[in-house]
């Protein structure tokens, strides 16, 4: 990581150069027209300063000039909008093979958990050259996950999951900030993103000290909170089966459907009466205050991993000799 005076932060992701090119283009366009308009103001102020009467107020129509100064700004504005919109959409459309990492913001720290279960605070270790997708939520107020060297920033909201992704291109340690004022110690809510080689990252994941235990897995939490007593395959089930639920359409009591994504699953645990599944009574209690956001992320990951009965049967048939 460079030190000293820099006009731009380090460029350490796929997006960095493209964001900088757009920024330089915006600066060039605004700088050109600022100088042009200021120059014309000075020129006309000097040129017309001694004229009097009708000479000063006389005006002549010039259709070509009017068309030019209407079309040129329009083309430039549409170009800037299209370029920015294309980059914005690309920055929010993560590749299917991106490694998903969970992030929980809390006054005043970042709590991070990797797919294998390893956790860290105010540090994010990632492999170089691999797409990384962060699924983020806040335990208290609005935060904002900001890595200047990657040119990415995303608000982290309480009660709702947000995502961002990037692909680091250079090994090294880079600043991580909270870019949303979140309380008295907001300035201290920072950390580092450490980009490593694939081999070093694999070795780092394999190492785990006693204070970096993963806590209960999603399956353990599922049984700990007795979810399996209602959500099972039997005819006496008091809740819908969760196998193959994720990503599908859920019919709701009273009509309509809901998509079973992360937000729906979280809402169903914390506010189970808000969307009652058709054919079932509203018996589920709220687990608000009992299941934390980190536990919720592990529980959702387990539910997402549950295959539908048909998929499970197909897998078992394929595995038979």
Short mmCIF file of C-alpha atoms in Angstrom, two decimals:
data_model
loop_
_atom_site.label_atom_id
_atom_site.label_comp_id
_atom_site.label_asym_id
_atom_site.label_seq_id
_atom_site.Cartn_x
_atom_site.Cartn_y
_atom_site.Cartn_z
CA UNK A 1 0.00 0.00 0.00
CA UNK A 2 1.50 3.30 -1.06
CA UNK A 3 2.10 6.15 1.37
CA UNK A 4 2.44 9.89 0.89
CA UNK A 5 0.38 12.24 -1.23
CA UNK A 6 -1.73 10.55 -3.90
CA UNK A 7 -4.32 11.97 -6.28
CA UNK A 8 -6.05 8.58 -6.39
CA UNK A 9 -6.01 5.59 -4.01
CA UNK A 10 -4.31 2.38 -5.11
CA UNK A 11 -6.02 0.51 -7.93
CA UNK A 12 -6.49 -3.00 -6.57
CA UNK A 13 -9.65 -4.39 -8.19
CA UNK A 14 -11.26 -4.90 -11.59
CA UNK A 15 -13.47 -1.88 -11.00
CA UNK A 16 -10.77 0.55 -9.93
CA UNK A 17 -9.46 1.52 -13.38
CA UNK A 18 -12.93 1.75 -14.93
CA UNK A 19 -14.24 3.95 -12.11
CA UNK A 20 -11.16 6.18 -12.39
CA UNK A 21 -11.57 6.52 -16.18
CA UNK A 22 -15.19 7.63 -15.74
CA UNK A 23 -14.15 10.06 -13.01
CA UNK A 24 -11.38 11.54 -15.17
CA UNK A 25 -13.84 11.91 -18.07
CA UNK A 26 -16.27 13.78 -15.80
CA UNK A 27 -13.46 16.02 -14.57
CA UNK A 28 -12.30 16.71 -18.14
CA UNK A 29 -15.79 17.61 -19.38
CA UNK A 30 -16.65 19.83 -16.42
CA UNK A 31 -13.19 21.44 -16.45
CA UNK A 32 -13.38 22.17 -20.19
CA UNK A 33 -16.80 23.83 -19.98
CA UNK A 34 -15.87 25.72 -16.81
CA UNK A 35 -12.86 27.28 -18.55
CA UNK A 36 -14.82 27.83 -21.78
CA UNK A 37 -17.70 29.64 -20.05
CA UNK A 38 -15.38 31.67 -17.82
CA UNK A 39 -13.30 32.66 -20.86
CA UNK A 40 -16.39 33.70 -22.85
CA UNK A 41 -17.66 35.78 -19.94
CA UNK A 42 -14.36 37.65 -19.75
CA UNK A 43 -14.16 38.03 -23.54
CA UNK A 44 -17.66 39.47 -23.90
CA UNK A 45 -17.22 41.68 -20.84
CA UNK A 46 -14.17 43.27 -22.47
CA UNK A 47 -15.48 43.23 -26.06
CA UNK A 48 -18.80 44.91 -25.27
CA UNK A 49 -17.71 47.20 -22.44
CA UNK A 50 -17.60 50.40 -24.58
CA UNK A 51 -20.71 49.78 -26.69
CA UNK A 52 -23.82 51.79 -26.05
CA UNK A 53 -27.51 51.88 -26.89
CA UNK A 54 -28.78 49.53 -29.57
CA UNK A 55 -25.34 48.08 -30.30
CA UNK A 56 -25.19 46.57 -26.82
CA UNK A 57 -28.64 44.98 -26.97
CA UNK A 58 -28.69 43.89 -30.60
CA UNK A 59 -28.95 40.12 -31.15
CA UNK A 60 -28.70 37.99 -34.27
CA UNK A 61 -30.12 34.52 -34.72
CA UNK A 62 -27.70 31.70 -35.50
CA UNK A 63 -29.51 28.40 -35.89
CA UNK A 64 -26.32 26.37 -36.27
CA UNK A 65 -24.93 27.74 -33.00
CA UNK A 66 -28.16 26.99 -31.14
CA UNK A 67 -28.27 23.43 -32.47
CA UNK A 68 -24.63 22.83 -31.52
CA UNK A 69 -24.95 24.06 -27.96
CA UNK A 70 -28.11 21.95 -27.52
CA UNK A 71 -26.90 18.73 -29.13
CA UNK A 72 -23.35 18.65 -27.71
CA UNK A 73 -24.39 18.88 -24.02
CA UNK A 74 -27.15 16.33 -24.66
CA UNK A 75 -24.71 13.84 -26.19
CA UNK A 76 -22.20 14.38 -23.38
CA UNK A 77 -24.86 14.02 -20.67
CA UNK A 78 -26.26 10.81 -22.21
CA UNK A 79 -22.73 9.42 -22.59
CA UNK A 80 -21.95 10.06 -18.93
CA UNK A 81 -25.27 8.57 -17.83
CA UNK A 82 -24.91 5.45 -20.02
CA UNK A 83 -21.30 4.88 -18.96
CA UNK A 84 -22.15 5.31 -15.27
CA UNK A 85 -25.30 3.15 -15.47
CA UNK A 86 -23.45 0.33 -17.26
CA UNK A 87 -20.70 0.38 -14.62
CA UNK A 88 -23.26 0.57 -11.79
CA UNK A 89 -25.16 -2.47 -13.06
CA UNK A 90 -21.96 -4.45 -13.55
CA UNK A 91 -20.86 -3.63 -10.00
CA UNK A 92 -24.15 -5.02 -8.64
CA UNK A 93 -24.31 -8.22 -10.70
CA UNK A 94 -22.01 -10.70 -8.99
CA UNK A 95 -20.72 -13.76 -10.91
CA UNK A 96 -22.36 -17.06 -10.06
CA UNK A 97 -19.04 -18.51 -8.88
CA UNK A 98 -18.25 -15.65 -6.47
CA UNK A 99 -17.15 -16.70 -2.99
CA UNK A 100 -19.81 -15.54 -0.52
CA UNK A 101 -18.67 -14.02 2.77
CA UNK A 102 -21.00 -12.77 5.51
CA UNK A 103 -20.45 -9.35 7.09
CA UNK A 104 -22.23 -7.95 10.15
CA UNK A 105 -21.77 -4.29 11.03
CA UNK A 106 -22.01 -3.28 14.67
CA UNK A 107 -21.06 -0.15 16.61
CA UNK A 108 -18.16 0.01 16.08
CA UNK A 109 -16.70 -3.02 14.32
CA UNK A 110 -17.01 -5.29 11.29
CA UNK A 111 -17.68 -8.98 12.08
CA UNK A 112 -16.86 -11.26 9.17
CA UNK A 113 -17.44 -14.97 8.61
CA UNK A 114 -16.04 -17.05 5.74
CA UNK A 115 -17.80 -20.01 4.10
CA UNK A 116 -15.70 -22.54 6.01
CA UNK A 117 -16.72 -20.95 9.30
CA UNK A 118 -13.60 -18.96 10.14
CA UNK A 119 -14.41 -15.56 11.61
CA UNK A 120 -12.51 -12.30 12.00
CA UNK A 121 -13.12 -8.77 13.24
CA UNK A 122 -12.12 -5.60 11.33
CA UNK A 123 -10.09 -7.68 8.88
CA UNK A 124 -11.12 -9.37 5.66
CA UNK A 125 -8.76 -11.92 4.14
CA UNK A 126 -9.51 -12.73 0.49
CA UNK A 127 -7.69 -14.44 -2.41
CA UNK A 128 -6.32 -12.43 -5.31
CA UNK A 129 -8.01 -12.88 -8.69
CA UNK A 130 -11.18 -14.48 -7.31
CA UNK A 131 -14.61 -12.81 -7.28
CA UNK A 132 -15.84 -12.16 -3.73
CA UNK A 133 -19.45 -11.39 -2.82
CA UNK A 134 -20.26 -9.87 0.57
CA UNK A 135 -23.69 -10.39 2.14
CA UNK A 136 -24.05 -7.66 4.75
CA UNK A 137 -26.43 -6.57 7.50
CA UNK A 138 -26.26 -4.28 10.53
CA UNK A 139 -27.12 -5.14 14.11
CA UNK A 140 -27.92 -1.56 15.10
CA UNK A 141 -27.70 1.53 12.83
CA UNK A 142 -26.79 2.22 9.20
CA UNK A 143 -23.13 1.61 8.35
CA UNK A 144 -21.34 1.69 5.00
CA UNK A 145 -18.66 -0.78 3.86
CA UNK A 146 -16.06 1.19 1.89
CA UNK A 147 -12.77 0.02 0.38
CA UNK A 148 -11.20 2.95 -1.55
CA UNK A 149 -8.60 0.80 -3.33
CA UNK A 150 -11.40 -1.35 -4.80
CA UNK A 151 -13.65 1.66 -5.60
CA UNK A 152 -16.61 -0.07 -3.93
CA UNK A 153 -18.97 1.20 -1.24
CA UNK A 154 -22.28 -0.19 -0.04
CA UNK A 155 -24.62 0.82 2.78
CA UNK A 156 -25.13 -1.85 5.46
CA UNK A 157 -28.67 -1.61 6.79
CA UNK A 158 -30.43 -2.94 9.89
CA UNK A 159 -33.20 -5.38 9.07
CA UNK A 160 -32.24 -5.94 5.42
CA UNK A 161 -29.48 -7.73 3.54
CA UNK A 162 -27.38 -5.84 1.04
CA UNK A 163 -24.64 -7.23 -1.19
CA UNK A 164 -21.55 -6.04 -3.01
CA UNK A 165 -18.84 -7.80 -4.97
CA UNK A 166 -15.37 -7.19 -6.34
CA UNK A 167 -12.39 -9.05 -7.76
CA UNK A 168 -9.05 -8.03 -6.21
CA UNK A 169 -6.15 -7.82 -8.66
CA UNK A 170 -3.18 -7.05 -6.40
CA UNK A 171 -1.92 -8.62 -3.21
CA UNK A 172 -1.49 -6.34 -0.23
CA UNK A 173 -3.31 -4.71 2.68
CA UNK A 174 -5.89 -2.01 1.96
CA UNK A 175 -7.92 0.34 4.11
CA UNK A 176 -11.49 -0.53 5.11
CA UNK A 177 -13.74 2.26 6.38
CA UNK A 178 -17.28 2.87 7.53
CA UNK A 179 -18.46 5.69 5.27
CA UNK A 180 -21.73 6.42 7.11
CA UNK A 181 -21.73 8.34 10.40
CA UNK A 182 -22.85 5.74 12.93
CA UNK A 183 -22.15 7.22 16.35
CA UNK A 184 -19.54 8.72 18.63
CA UNK A 185 -16.79 6.26 17.67
CA UNK A 186 -17.55 6.24 13.94
CA UNK A 187 -13.99 7.33 13.08
CA UNK A 188 -12.62 4.21 14.80
CA UNK A 189 -14.75 1.79 12.77
CA UNK A 190 -12.15 0.74 10.26
CA UNK A 191 -9.93 -2.15 9.39
CA UNK A 192 -8.02 -3.82 6.59
CA UNK A 193 -8.74 -5.93 3.56
CA UNK A 194 -5.82 -8.32 3.12
CA UNK A 195 -5.46 -9.76 -0.38
CA UNK A 196 -3.43 -12.98 -0.47
CA UNK A 197 -2.32 -15.53 -3.01
CA UNK A 198 -4.53 -18.60 -3.42
CA UNK A 199 -2.06 -20.80 -1.55
CA UNK A 200 -1.62 -18.35 1.32
CA UNK A 201 -5.37 -17.88 1.56
CA UNK A 202 -5.96 -21.65 1.73
CA UNK A 203 -3.30 -21.93 4.45
CA UNK A 204 -4.87 -19.04 6.34
CA UNK A 205 -8.32 -20.65 6.23
CA UNK A 206 -6.87 -23.92 7.51
CA UNK A 207 -5.28 -22.21 10.52
CA UNK A 208 -7.68 -21.51 13.36
CA UNK A 209 -6.86 -20.46 16.88
CA UNK A 210 -9.15 -21.24 19.85
CA UNK A 211 -10.59 -17.70 19.83
CA UNK A 212 -11.68 -18.11 16.21
CA UNK A 213 -14.17 -20.94 16.72
CA UNK A 214 -17.15 -20.90 14.44
CA UNK A 215 -19.89 -21.33 17.01
CA UNK A 216 -22.93 -23.56 16.32
CA UNK A 217 -23.45 -24.47 12.69
CA UNK A 218 -26.68 -23.64 10.93
CA UNK A 219 -27.88 -27.23 11.33
CA UNK A 220 -27.07 -27.18 15.05
CA UNK A 221 -29.01 -23.92 15.44
CA UNK A 222 -31.92 -25.45 13.50
CA UNK A 223 -32.17 -28.19 16.12
CA UNK A 224 -31.23 -25.99 19.07
CA UNK A 225 -34.24 -23.75 18.48
CA UNK A 226 -36.46 -26.79 17.77
CA UNK A 227 -37.23 -25.75 14.20
CA UNK A 228 -37.36 -29.40 13.14
CA UNK A 229 -40.36 -30.12 15.40
CA UNK A 230 -42.64 -28.14 13.05
CA UNK A 231 -40.77 -28.01 9.74
CA UNK A 232 -40.44 -31.65 8.73
CA UNK A 233 -41.75 -34.02 6.07
CA UNK A 234 -44.38 -35.78 8.16
CA UNK A 235 -48.13 -35.45 7.75
CA UNK A 236 -48.36 -33.93 11.23
CA UNK A 237 -46.02 -31.04 10.36
CA UNK A 238 -47.28 -27.73 11.74
CA UNK A 239 -45.14 -25.71 9.33
CA UNK A 240 -44.12 -26.03 5.67
CA UNK A 241 -41.15 -28.15 4.70
CA UNK A 242 -37.97 -26.16 4.14
CA UNK A 243 -36.42 -28.58 1.68
CA UNK A 244 -35.97 -26.91 -1.68
CA UNK A 245 -37.67 -23.80 -0.35
CA UNK A 246 -34.96 -21.26 -1.12
CA UNK A 247 -35.48 -19.31 -4.33
CA UNK A 248 -39.00 -20.62 -4.92
CA UNK A 249 -42.40 -18.95 -4.78
CA UNK A 250 -44.27 -19.35 -1.48
CA UNK A 251 -48.11 -19.16 -1.59
CA UNK A 252 -49.42 -16.90 1.17
CA UNK A 253 -52.55 -17.05 3.25
CA UNK A 254 -55.08 -14.65 1.77
CA UNK A 255 -53.59 -14.81 -1.72
CA UNK A 256 -50.39 -13.75 -3.37
CA UNK A 257 -46.90 -15.22 -3.24
CA UNK A 258 -43.49 -14.31 -1.85
CA UNK A 259 -40.03 -15.20 -3.12
CA UNK A 260 -38.11 -17.27 -0.57
CA UNK A 261 -34.88 -15.25 -0.56
CA UNK A 262 -32.65 -14.27 2.37
CA UNK A 263 -34.87 -11.36 3.39
CA UNK A 264 -37.98 -13.56 3.38
CA UNK A 265 -36.30 -16.22 5.54
CA UNK A 266 -35.06 -13.60 8.00
CA UNK A 267 -38.49 -11.98 8.21
CA UNK A 268 -40.14 -15.36 8.74
CA UNK A 269 -37.96 -15.98 11.81
CA UNK A 270 -38.23 -12.51 13.34
CA UNK A 271 -41.79 -11.59 12.22
CA UNK A 272 -43.49 -14.92 11.44
CA UNK A 273 -47.01 -13.43 11.40
CA UNK A 274 -46.22 -10.96 8.60
CA UNK A 275 -46.36 -13.56 5.80
CA UNK A 276 -48.24 -16.72 6.80
CA UNK A 277 -47.91 -19.63 4.37
CA UNK A 278 -51.19 -20.80 2.85
CA UNK A 279 -52.56 -23.95 4.46
CA UNK A 280 -50.85 -23.44 7.84
CA UNK A 281 -51.97 -21.77 11.03
CA UNK A 282 -49.95 -18.80 12.39
CA UNK A 283 -48.41 -20.75 15.28
CA UNK A 284 -44.74 -19.84 14.94
CA UNK A 285 -43.38 -17.57 17.72
CA UNK A 286 -40.93 -14.77 17.04
CA UNK A 287 -37.24 -15.40 17.67
CA UNK A 288 -36.38 -11.72 17.76
CA UNK A 289 -33.83 -11.17 20.52
CA UNK A 290 -33.01 -14.90 20.68
CA UNK A 291 -31.24 -15.38 17.35
CA UNK A 292 -28.54 -12.82 16.52
CA UNK A 293 -27.63 -11.64 13.04
CA UNK A 294 -24.54 -13.87 12.87
CA UNK A 295 -26.59 -16.90 13.90
CA UNK A 296 -29.28 -15.90 11.42
CA UNK A 297 -26.77 -15.92 8.56
CA UNK A 298 -25.65 -19.45 9.50
CA UNK A 299 -29.24 -20.62 9.85
CA UNK A 300 -30.15 -19.21 6.43
CA UNK A 301 -27.08 -20.85 4.89
CA UNK A 302 -28.29 -24.21 6.24
CA UNK A 303 -31.83 -23.72 4.90
CA UNK A 304 -30.41 -22.79 1.50
CA UNK A 305 -28.43 -26.03 1.48
CA UNK A 306 -31.50 -28.22 1.97
CA UNK A 307 -32.38 -30.04 -1.23
CA UNK A 308 -35.91 -30.75 -2.29
CA UNK A 309 -37.05 -34.37 -1.80
CA UNK A 310 -36.87 -35.03 -5.56
CA UNK A 311 -33.28 -33.73 -5.71
CA UNK A 312 -32.29 -35.83 -2.72
CA UNK A 313 -33.81 -38.93 -4.33
CA UNK A 314 -32.07 -38.26 -7.63
CA UNK A 315 -28.73 -37.80 -5.86
CA UNK A 316 -29.12 -41.08 -3.97
CA UNK A 317 -30.05 -42.95 -7.16
CA UNK A 318 -27.00 -41.59 -8.97
CA UNK A 319 -24.72 -42.60 -6.10
CA UNK A 320 -25.91 -46.23 -6.19
CA UNK A 321 -23.72 -48.66 -8.18
#
